N, CA, C and O of each residue as an XYZ file, in Angstrom:
672
protein
N      -7.858     -7.761    -11.764
C      -6.735     -8.473    -12.335
C      -7.272     -9.656    -13.120
O      -8.247    -10.289    -12.715
N      -6.644     -9.945    -14.223
C      -7.065    -11.050    -15.067
C      -6.443    -12.334    -14.555
O      -5.222    -12.439    -14.439
N      -7.303    -13.331    -14.241
C      -6.786    -14.582    -13.710
C      -6.604    -15.648    -14.786
O      -5.919    -16.642    -14.547
N      -7.190    -15.470    -15.947
C      -7.102    -16.458    -17.018
C      -5.916    -16.142    -17.935
O      -6.083    -15.995    -19.146
N      -4.750    -16.041    -17.363
C      -3.565    -15.748    -18.153
C      -2.351    -16.382    -17.481
O      -2.430    -16.874    -16.355
N      -1.250    -16.361    -18.181
C      -0.026    -16.960    -17.662
C       0.888    -15.875    -17.090
O       0.693    -14.685    -17.335
N       1.863    -16.303    -16.343
C       2.849    -15.353    -15.832
C       3.668    -14.759    -16.963
O       4.148    -13.631    -16.854
N       3.832    -15.501    -18.043
C       4.535    -14.961    -19.209
C       3.739    -13.798    -19.813
O       4.322    -12.793    -20.220
N       2.427    -13.932    -19.870
C       1.598    -12.828    -20.356
C       1.683    -11.637    -19.412
O       1.770    -10.492    -19.855
N       1.657    -11.904    -18.126
C       1.789    -10.828    -17.143
C       3.140    -10.118    -17.309
O       3.219     -8.893    -17.219
N       4.183    -10.887    -17.547
C       5.510    -10.298    -17.780
C       5.491     -9.440    -19.038
O       6.124     -8.385    -19.079
N       4.772     -9.883    -20.065
C       4.654     -9.088    -21.292
C       3.959     -7.757    -21.014
O       4.329     -6.730    -21.584
N       2.947     -7.776    -20.133
C       2.259     -6.533    -19.794
C       3.204     -5.586    -19.067
O       3.171     -4.377    -19.292
N       4.042     -6.131    -18.203
C       5.030     -5.297    -17.517
C       6.068     -4.780    -18.511
O       6.555     -3.658    -18.369
N       6.409     -5.585    -19.510
C       7.356     -5.143    -20.536
C       6.777     -3.969    -21.330
O       7.515     -3.069    -21.730
N       5.473     -3.973    -21.557
C       4.812     -2.850    -22.224
C       4.956     -1.592    -21.380
O       5.255     -0.517    -21.900
N       4.741     -1.732    -20.075
C       4.899     -0.603    -19.158
C       6.349     -0.126    -19.135
O       6.614      1.076    -19.128
N       7.281     -1.072    -19.123
C       8.702     -0.722    -19.105
C       9.097      0.026    -20.384
O       9.885      0.971    -20.331
N       8.560     -0.387    -21.511
C       8.853      0.310    -22.772
C       8.344      1.747    -22.710
O       9.039      2.665    -23.146
N       7.141      1.955    -22.175
C       6.598      3.311    -22.039
C       7.442      4.124    -21.061
O       7.709      5.303    -21.291
N       7.859      3.484    -19.968
C       8.718      4.151    -18.996
C      10.041      4.567    -19.664
O      10.467      5.717    -19.554
N      10.673      3.621    -20.350
C      11.970      3.894    -20.975
C      11.879      4.961    -22.055
O      12.838      5.701    -22.280
N      10.747      5.046    -22.717
C      10.566      6.053    -23.767
C      10.587      7.467    -23.187
O      11.023      8.408    -23.851
N      10.117      7.615    -21.948
C      10.026      8.934    -21.315
C      11.139      9.221    -20.311
O      11.455     10.383    -20.053
N      11.732      8.181    -19.748
C      12.747      8.358    -18.703
C      14.089      8.752    -19.317
O      14.372      8.425    -20.470
N      14.907      9.451    -18.543
C      16.254      9.761    -19.042
C      17.032      8.467    -19.285
O      16.864      7.486    -18.561
N      17.875      8.478    -20.300
C      18.644      7.279    -20.645
C      19.580      6.834    -19.518
O      19.599      5.651    -19.180
N      20.360      7.754    -18.925
C      21.213      7.302    -17.820
C      20.381      7.065    -16.557
O      19.404      7.769    -16.302
N      20.775      6.089    -15.794
C      20.080      5.778    -14.551
C      20.320      6.871    -13.500
O      19.463      7.140    -12.658
N      21.481      7.480    -13.569
C      21.833      8.540    -12.621
C      22.137      9.821    -13.368
O      22.720      9.751    -14.449
N      21.781     10.979    -12.862
C      21.102     11.153    -11.584
C      19.652     10.658    -11.670
O      19.015     10.727    -12.721
N      19.164     10.170    -10.559
C      17.798      9.671    -10.469
C      16.852     10.859    -10.625
O      17.091     11.916    -10.040
N      15.778     10.702    -11.408
C      14.818     11.816    -11.535
C      14.248     12.207    -10.175
O      14.161     11.387     -9.261
N      13.861     13.476    -10.062
C      13.286     13.936     -8.790
C      11.936     13.259     -8.563
O      11.368     12.678     -9.488
N      11.419     13.334     -7.328
C      10.177     12.621     -7.010
C       9.000     12.967     -7.930
O       8.258     12.071     -8.330
N       8.818     14.225     -8.267
C       7.693     14.603     -9.140
C       7.829     13.942    -10.511
O       6.838     13.493    -11.088
N       9.030     13.883    -11.021
C       9.254     13.235    -12.320
C       9.040     11.732    -12.193
O       8.509     11.110    -13.113
N       9.442     11.138    -11.078
C       9.191      9.702    -10.878
C       7.692      9.418    -10.826
O       7.240      8.397    -11.346
N       6.920     10.301    -10.209
C       5.461     10.128    -10.182
C       4.925     10.120    -11.620
O       4.151      9.243    -12.001
N       5.348     11.104    -12.402
C       4.896     11.194    -13.803
C       5.259      9.925    -14.561
O       4.429      9.372    -15.281
N       6.491      9.462    -14.404
C       6.943      8.255    -15.111
C       6.198      7.010    -14.627
O       5.898      6.118    -15.421
N       5.902      6.949    -13.333
C       5.145      5.820    -12.810
C       3.735      5.772    -13.373
O       3.230      4.700    -13.706
N       3.103      6.924    -13.478
C       1.754      6.984    -14.047
C       1.793      6.605    -15.522
O       0.918      5.878    -15.992
N       2.779      7.077    -16.251
C       2.912      6.721    -17.667
C       3.029      5.209    -17.824
O       2.352      4.616    -18.665
N       3.882      4.585    -17.021
C       4.071      3.132    -17.104
C       2.786      2.400    -16.741
O       2.385      1.462    -17.432
N       2.139      2.826    -15.658
C       0.914      2.155    -15.206
C      -0.195      2.279    -16.240
O      -0.900      1.308    -16.515
N      -0.353      3.454    -16.810
C      -1.420      3.641    -17.798
C      -1.124      2.897    -19.099
O      -2.051      2.438    -19.767
N       0.141      2.771    -19.465
C       0.491      1.986    -20.665
C       0.093      0.532    -20.460
O      -0.463     -0.094    -21.361
N       0.374     -0.003    -19.285
C      -0.027     -1.377    -18.981
C      -1.543     -1.485    -18.962
O      -2.101     -2.431    -19.518
N      -2.212     -0.538    -18.335
C      -3.670     -0.590    -18.204
C      -4.358     -0.571    -19.570
O      -5.371     -1.242    -19.763
N      -3.814      0.192    -20.512
C      -4.405      0.220    -21.855
C      -4.309     -1.139    -22.535
O      -5.140     -1.474    -23.380
N      -3.308     -1.915    -22.171
C      -3.123     -3.252    -22.735
C      -4.022     -4.283    -22.059
O      -4.528     -5.188    -22.722
N      -4.223     -4.157    -20.763
C      -4.891     -5.190    -19.974
C      -6.383     -4.933    -19.780
O      -7.190     -5.853    -19.912
N      -6.749     -3.710    -19.472
C      -8.130     -3.404    -19.113
C      -8.904     -2.889    -20.327
O      -8.407     -2.054    -21.083
N     -10.106     -3.388    -20.501
C     -10.918     -3.025    -21.672
C     -11.761     -1.775    -21.431
O     -12.084     -1.061    -22.381
N     -12.121     -1.500    -20.186
C     -12.918     -0.332    -19.849
C     -12.010      0.896    -19.806
O     -11.071      0.934    -19.011
N     -12.275      1.914    -20.659
C     -11.418      3.109    -20.673
C     -11.275      3.776    -19.299
O     -10.235      4.367    -19.009
N     -12.298      3.687    -18.459
C     -12.203      4.275    -17.132
C     -11.186      3.582    -16.246
O     -10.683      4.178    -15.294
N     -10.876      2.319    -16.553
C      -9.891      1.564    -15.784
C      -8.466      1.772    -16.292
O      -7.517      1.226    -15.730
N      -8.320      2.553    -17.344
C      -7.013      2.741    -17.970
C      -6.319      4.023    -17.531
O      -5.257      4.370    -18.048
N      -6.917      4.720    -16.581
C      -6.390      6.006    -16.125
C      -6.081      5.921    -14.634
O      -6.877      5.402    -13.852
N      -4.929      6.431    -14.256
C      -4.548      6.505    -12.845
C      -4.707      7.960    -12.433
O      -3.850      8.804    -12.697
N      -5.858      8.231    -11.762
C      -6.144      9.611    -11.392
C      -6.649      9.777     -9.953
O      -6.988     10.881     -9.527
N      -6.693      8.659     -9.213
C      -7.079      8.747     -7.810
C      -6.516      7.536     -7.066
O      -5.889      6.664     -7.666
N      -6.747      7.495     -5.761
C      -6.171      6.432     -4.933
C      -6.682      5.053     -5.345
O      -5.898      4.107     -5.427
N      -7.978      4.925     -5.603
C      -8.522      3.619     -5.984
C      -7.890      3.107     -7.276
O      -7.504      1.942     -7.369
N      -7.789      3.986     -8.269
C      -7.182      3.593     -9.542
C      -5.714      3.237     -9.344
O      -5.224      2.265     -9.919
N      -5.015      4.024     -8.532
C      -3.598      3.754     -8.283
C      -3.419      2.404     -7.605
O      -2.543      1.624     -7.976
N      -4.264      2.133     -6.598
C      -4.139      0.844     -5.909
C      -4.389     -0.320     -6.854
O      -3.682     -1.327     -6.802
N      -5.390     -0.190     -7.715
C      -5.736     -1.263     -8.642
C      -4.673     -1.420     -9.735
O      -4.116     -2.503     -9.913
N      -4.398     -0.350    -10.455
C      -3.514     -0.436    -11.623
C      -2.056     -0.611    -11.206
O      -1.376     -1.508    -11.704
N      -1.575      0.225    -10.309
C      -0.179      0.119     -9.889
C       0.029     -1.177     -9.116
O       1.057     -1.836     -9.272
N      -0.940     -1.546     -8.285
C      -0.832     -2.818     -7.564
C      -0.685     -3.994     -8.513
O       0.150     -4.873     -8.296
N      -1.502     -4.013     -9.576
C      -1.384     -5.070    -10.584
C      -0.019     -5.026    -11.266
O       0.627     -6.056    -11.458
N       0.409     -3.815    -11.629
C       1.683     -3.697    -12.349
C       2.864     -4.118    -11.482
O       3.851     -4.632    -12.008
N       2.791     -3.917    -10.197
C       3.877     -4.390     -9.327
C       3.968     -5.910     -9.420
O       5.066     -6.456     -9.526
N       2.826     -6.600     -9.382
C       2.823     -8.064     -9.551
C       3.436     -8.430    -10.898
O       4.298     -9.305    -10.976
N       2.990     -7.763    -11.950
C       3.474     -8.073    -13.294
C       4.970     -7.793    -13.418
O       5.681     -8.491    -14.140
N       5.441     -6.766    -12.708
C       6.872     -6.449    -12.719
C       7.666     -7.565    -12.055
O       8.760     -7.905    -12.507
N       7.124     -8.135    -10.989
C       7.779     -9.291    -10.378
C       7.826    -10.457    -11.369
O       8.812    -11.193    -11.410
N       6.777    -10.628    -12.159
C       6.774    -11.674    -13.194
C       7.853    -11.379    -14.243
O       8.563    -12.283    -14.685
N       7.967    -10.117    -14.633
C       8.963     -9.720    -15.629
C      10.382     -9.991    -15.135
O      11.235    -10.436    -15.903
N      10.630     -9.726    -13.871
C      11.980     -9.873    -13.309
C      12.263    -11.285    -12.819
O      13.382    -11.575    -12.394
N      11.271    -12.169    -12.870
C      11.456    -13.533    -12.384
C      12.619    -14.176    -13.130
O      12.664    -14.168    -14.360
N      13.542    -14.721    -12.382
C      14.745    -15.304    -12.977
C      15.906    -14.321    -13.003
O      17.060    -14.729    -13.136
N      15.613    -13.029    -12.879
C      16.651    -11.998    -12.806
C      16.899    -11.583    -11.372
O      18.034    -11.531    -10.899
N      15.782    -11.285    -10.684
C      15.875    -10.790     -9.311
C      14.608    -11.170     -8.566
O      13.515    -11.149     -9.132
N      14.757    -11.512     -7.313
C      13.594    -11.847     -6.481
C      12.803    -10.577     -6.205
O      13.344     -9.475     -6.302
N      11.524    -10.721     -5.860
C      10.754     -9.531     -5.490
C      11.404     -8.728     -4.364
O      11.354     -7.498     -4.375
N      12.012     -9.411     -3.393
C      12.650     -8.700     -2.279
C      13.831     -7.855     -2.746
O      13.960     -6.694     -2.360
N      14.683     -8.435     -3.571
C      15.861     -7.701     -4.057
C      15.427     -6.576     -4.989
O      15.971     -5.473     -4.925
N      14.461     -6.842     -5.844
C      13.970     -5.816     -6.765
C      13.341     -4.655     -5.987
O      13.571     -3.491     -6.315
N      12.559     -4.967     -4.972
C      11.943     -3.941     -4.139
C      13.016     -3.132     -3.412
O      12.932     -1.906     -3.342
N      14.017     -3.816     -2.876
C      15.117     -3.117     -2.193
C      15.854     -2.190     -3.158
O      16.196     -1.065     -2.794
N      16.097     -2.648     -4.370
C      16.782     -1.818     -5.371
C      15.945     -0.579     -5.695
O      16.480      0.523     -5.814
N      14.638     -0.764     -5.834
C      13.753      0.376     -6.109
C      13.787      1.366     -4.953
O      13.823      2.578     -5.166
N      13.776      0.849     -3.738
C      13.831      1.739     -2.576
C      15.178      2.466     -2.492
O      15.236      3.623     -2.076
N      16.244      1.796     -2.883
C      17.551      2.469     -2.911
C      17.528      3.644     -3.891
O      18.111      4.694     -3.621
N      16.852      3.462     -5.029
C      16.765      4.546     -6.007
C      15.915      5.711     -5.500
O      16.104      6.850     -5.928
N      14.997      5.433     -4.605
C      14.143      6.480     -4.033
C      14.765      7.136     -2.811
O      14.314      8.199     -2.383
N      15.777      6.527     -2.252
C      16.338      6.967     -0.978
C      16.968      8.355     -1.073
O      17.578      8.727     -2.076
N      16.794      9.091      0.004
C      17.461     10.387      0.118
C      18.577     10.326      1.161
O      19.184     11.343      1.497
N      18.834      9.133      1.662
C      19.885      8.957      2.666
C      21.260      9.202      2.048
O      21.486      8.957      0.863
N      22.161      9.690      2.882
C      23.531      9.881      2.442
C      24.439      9.265      3.484
O      24.205      9.511      4.668
N      25.440      8.496      3.155
C      25.831      8.161      1.786
C      24.847      7.171      1.151
O      24.159      6.420      1.842
N      24.805      7.195     -0.136
C      23.886      6.364     -0.893
C      24.326      4.908     -0.816
O      25.492      4.586     -1.047
N      23.388      4.043     -0.491
C      23.632      2.594     -0.468
C      22.951      1.995     -1.701
O      21.748      2.174     -1.889
N      23.697      1.299     -2.526
C      23.131      0.716     -3.743
C      23.431     -0.778     -3.843
O      23.631     -1.300     -4.940
N      23.461     -1.449     -2.730
C      23.794     -2.869     -2.696
C      22.839     -3.707     -3.527
O      23.276     -4.477     -4.381
N      21.545     -3.567     -3.288
C      20.555     -4.349     -4.043
C      20.535     -3.927     -5.500
O      20.372     -4.765     -6.387
N      20.700     -2.631     -5.758
C      20.710     -2.171     -7.148
C      21.871     -2.797     -7.911
O      21.728     -3.117     -9.091
N      23.001     -2.975     -7.270
C      24.146     -3.633     -7.924
C      23.807     -5.080     -8.277
O      24.180     -5.567     -9.344
N      23.103     -5.763     -7.381
C      22.693     -7.148     -7.649
C      21.745     -7.180     -8.841
O      21.890     -8.016     -9.732
N      20.777     -6.271     -8.856
C      19.800     -6.211     -9.944
C      20.497     -5.810    -11.251
O      20.203     -6.368    -12.309
N      21.407     -4.859    -11.178
C      22.127     -4.414    -12.381
C      22.982     -5.534    -12.962
O      23.122     -5.643    -14.181
N      23.549     -6.360    -12.104
C      24.352     -7.496    -12.593
C      23.484     -8.455    -13.405
O      23.986     -9.161    -14.279
N      22.184     -8.481    -13.118
C      21.246     -9.322    -13.869
C      20.545     -8.512    -14.968
O      19.567     -8.968    -15.561
N      21.053     -7.318    -15.226
C      20.528     -6.414    -16.256
C      19.083     -6.019    -16.000
O      18.289     -5.900    -16.934
N      18.744     -5.815    -14.733
C      17.392     -5.429    -14.370
C      17.283     -4.041    -13.763
O      16.287     -3.726    -13.113
N      18.300     -3.204    -13.970
C      18.287     -1.895    -13.327
C      17.147     -1.004    -13.825
O      16.606     -0.217    -13.048
N      16.773     -1.111    -15.103
C      15.661     -0.293    -15.607
C      14.339     -0.773    -15.013
O      13.432      0.029    -14.790
N      14.225     -2.067    -14.758
C      13.028     -2.603    -14.106
C      12.934     -2.025    -12.691
O      11.856     -1.619    -12.255
N      14.050     -1.987    -11.984
C      14.069     -1.409    -10.630
C      13.738      0.078    -10.685
O      13.034      0.581     -9.809
N      14.226      0.784    -11.687
C      13.933      2.217    -11.819
C      12.438      2.432    -12.071
O      11.841      3.348    -11.506
N      11.832      1.593    -12.917
C      10.392      1.706    -13.151
C       9.631      1.408    -11.859
O       8.665      2.095    -11.529
N      10.070      0.384    -11.136
C       9.409      0.037     -9.880
C       9.501      1.196     -8.890
O       8.539      1.476     -8.175
N      10.641      1.866     -8.842
C      10.783      3.047     -7.975
C       9.777      4.120     -8.368
O       9.184      4.768     -7.505
N       9.585      4.308     -9.667
C       8.613      5.293    -10.154
C       7.189      4.871     -9.779
O       6.362      5.713     -9.429
N       6.911      3.586     -9.852
C       5.585      3.095     -9.464
C       5.336      3.341     -7.978
O       4.248      3.764     -7.589
N       6.343      3.078     -7.155
C       6.211      3.324     -5.718
C       5.954      4.811     -5.458
O       5.106      5.171     -4.641
N       6.691      5.658     -6.159
C       6.548      7.109     -5.980
C       5.148      7.554     -6.385
O       4.526      8.365     -5.700
N       4.654      7.017     -7.509
C       3.316      7.381     -7.982
C       2.254      6.893     -6.996
O       1.328      7.634     -6.666
N       2.383      5.665     -6.531
C       1.409      5.128     -5.579
C       1.394      5.976     -4.304
O       0.331      6.288     -3.767
N       2.562      6.336     -3.836
C       2.654      7.169     -2.633
C       2.015      8.536     -2.863
O       1.376      9.078     -1.962
N       2.180      9.099     -4.064
C       1.587     10.403     -4.386
C       0.060     10.348     -4.344
O      -0.589     11.361     -4.084
N      -0.513      9.177     -4.596
C      -1.963      8.995     -4.524
C      -2.401      8.464     -3.157
O      -3.512      7.955     -3.007
N      -1.518      8.588     -2.162
C      -1.797      8.199     -0.765
C      -2.034      6.709     -0.577
O      -2.764      6.306      0.329
N      -1.429      5.897     -1.416
C      -1.511      4.449     -1.259
C      -0.515      4.003     -0.192
O       0.502      4.658      0.033
N      -0.810      2.910      0.447
C       0.090      2.300      1.424
C       1.064      1.412      0.637
O       0.792      0.234      0.402
N       2.183      1.983      0.240
C       3.127      1.277     -0.638
C       3.643     -0.019      0.000
O       3.650     -1.046     -0.679
N       4.074     -0.026      1.264
C       4.529     -1.296      1.836
C       3.450     -2.388      1.784
O       3.756     -3.549      1.511
N       2.197     -2.018      2.043
C       1.114     -3.009      1.972
C       0.896     -3.468      0.535
O       0.636     -4.647      0.294
N       1.000     -2.542     -0.425
C       0.862     -2.915     -1.840
C       1.950     -3.909     -2.234
O       1.682     -4.903     -2.909
N       3.168     -3.630     -1.808
C       4.294     -4.499     -2.143
C       4.120     -5.869     -1.502
O       4.350     -6.895     -2.144
N       3.716     -5.884     -0.240
C       3.492     -7.173      0.439
C       2.410     -7.977     -0.268
O       2.566     -9.180     -0.481
N       1.314     -7.319     -0.632
C       0.234     -8.000     -1.342
C       0.680     -8.490     -2.700
O       0.337     -9.600     -3.106
N       1.444     -7.673     -3.409
C       1.936     -8.052     -4.735
C       2.891     -9.241     -4.636
O       2.829    -10.168     -5.444
N       3.767     -9.205     -3.647
C       4.721    -10.301     -3.447
C       3.983    -11.606     -3.151
O       4.308    -12.649     -3.719
N       2.997    -11.545     -2.268
C       2.224    -12.737     -1.908
C       1.453    -13.266     -3.117
O       1.397    -14.475     -3.339
N       0.864    -12.369     -3.892
C       0.101    -12.801     -5.067
C       1.032    -13.397     -6.124
O       0.703    -14.404     -6.753
N       2.189    -12.773     -6.314
C       3.173    -13.303     -7.257
C       3.595    -14.717     -6.862
O       3.666    -15.604     -7.713
N       3.871    -14.925     -5.593
C       4.268    -16.264     -5.124
C       3.136    -17.267     -5.343
O       3.387    -18.413     -5.717
N       1.894    -16.843     -5.111
C       0.746    -17.715     -5.363
C       0.646    -18.063     -6.844
O       0.415    -19.219     -7.197
N       0.819    -17.072     -7.706
C       0.769    -17.307     -9.151
C       1.852    -18.286     -9.592
O       1.598    -19.187    -10.392
N       3.058    -18.102     -9.067
C       4.154    -19.022     -9.409
C       3.830    -20.433     -8.953
O       4.053    -21.396     -9.687
N       3.309    -20.555     -7.750
C       2.951    -21.856     -7.193
C       1.871    -22.518     -8.052
O       1.990    -23.692     -8.404
N       0.830    -21.776     -8.384
C      -0.259    -22.325     -9.193
C       0.219    -22.731    -10.582
O      -0.169    -23.780    -11.096
N       1.058    -21.899    -11.184
C       1.551    -22.215    -12.521
C       2.442    -23.455    -12.490
O       2.383    -24.287    -13.395
N       3.262    -23.579    -11.458
C       4.118    -24.761    -11.325
C       3.274    -26.010    -11.166
O       3.592    -27.048    -11.749
N       2.206    -25.930    -10.389
C       1.327    -27.088    -10.218
C       0.631    -27.457    -11.527
O       0.487    -28.639    -11.839
N       0.197    -26.453    -12.295
C      -0.454    -26.720    -13.571
C       0.483    -27.396    -14.558
O       0.058    -28.208    -15.381
N       1.755    -27.055    -14.468
C       2.746    -27.630    -15.371
C       3.295    -28.948    -14.829
O       4.155    -29.576    -15.448
N       2.783    -29.361    -13.656
C       3.212    -30.628    -13.076
C       4.595    -30.602    -12.455
O       5.207    -31.644    -12.222
N       5.083    -29.388    -12.188
C       6.407    -29.250    -11.577
C       6.228    -29.193    -10.068
O       5.189    -28.750     -9.579
N       7.222    -29.634     -9.341
C       7.135    -29.482     -7.889
C       7.151    -28.003     -7.527
O       8.024    -27.262     -7.979
N       6.203    -27.577     -6.726
C       6.107    -26.170     -6.338
C       7.139    -25.870     -5.270
O       7.305    -26.631     -4.317
N       7.825    -24.761     -5.437
C       8.804    -24.352     -4.428
C       8.117    -23.426     -3.445
O       7.203    -22.686     -3.806
N       8.562    -23.473     -2.209
C       7.938    -22.661     -1.164
C       8.485    -21.268     -1.156
O       8.072    -20.447     -0.338
């Protein structure tokens, strides 16, 4: 992960991934694509971001667990940066999990909160990232926890650099 950058730049990298996701994903949010299609869309988004961020061509491909953990893990952090001000990492993660859920009846409480902030496509991309990471045998809950903690650290550090009081 690149440490010599701002959260705004990280959000831009996630926006690049979101554009690639939106280019391939169905326009309507529902019906939600099946798991195999979500894996494909998650890899497309992750590799689009990786081509922007990583200079080594070998680091720009998600083709095994190590690559998935590195690239998708980074993109989850960047997605939290992109959604900052729209939805918290917890709500965004919950919305993504709602989109992946096979439970009936369908609960979309968090997705409604995210959609009210116009972040439903971000949640859909995040769901695809989770699906792709899981397909590569990644520990998705651990990835999300690590991404959330790193995002909070980045926000704290950036606030301190700007001389703003850091929020806990």
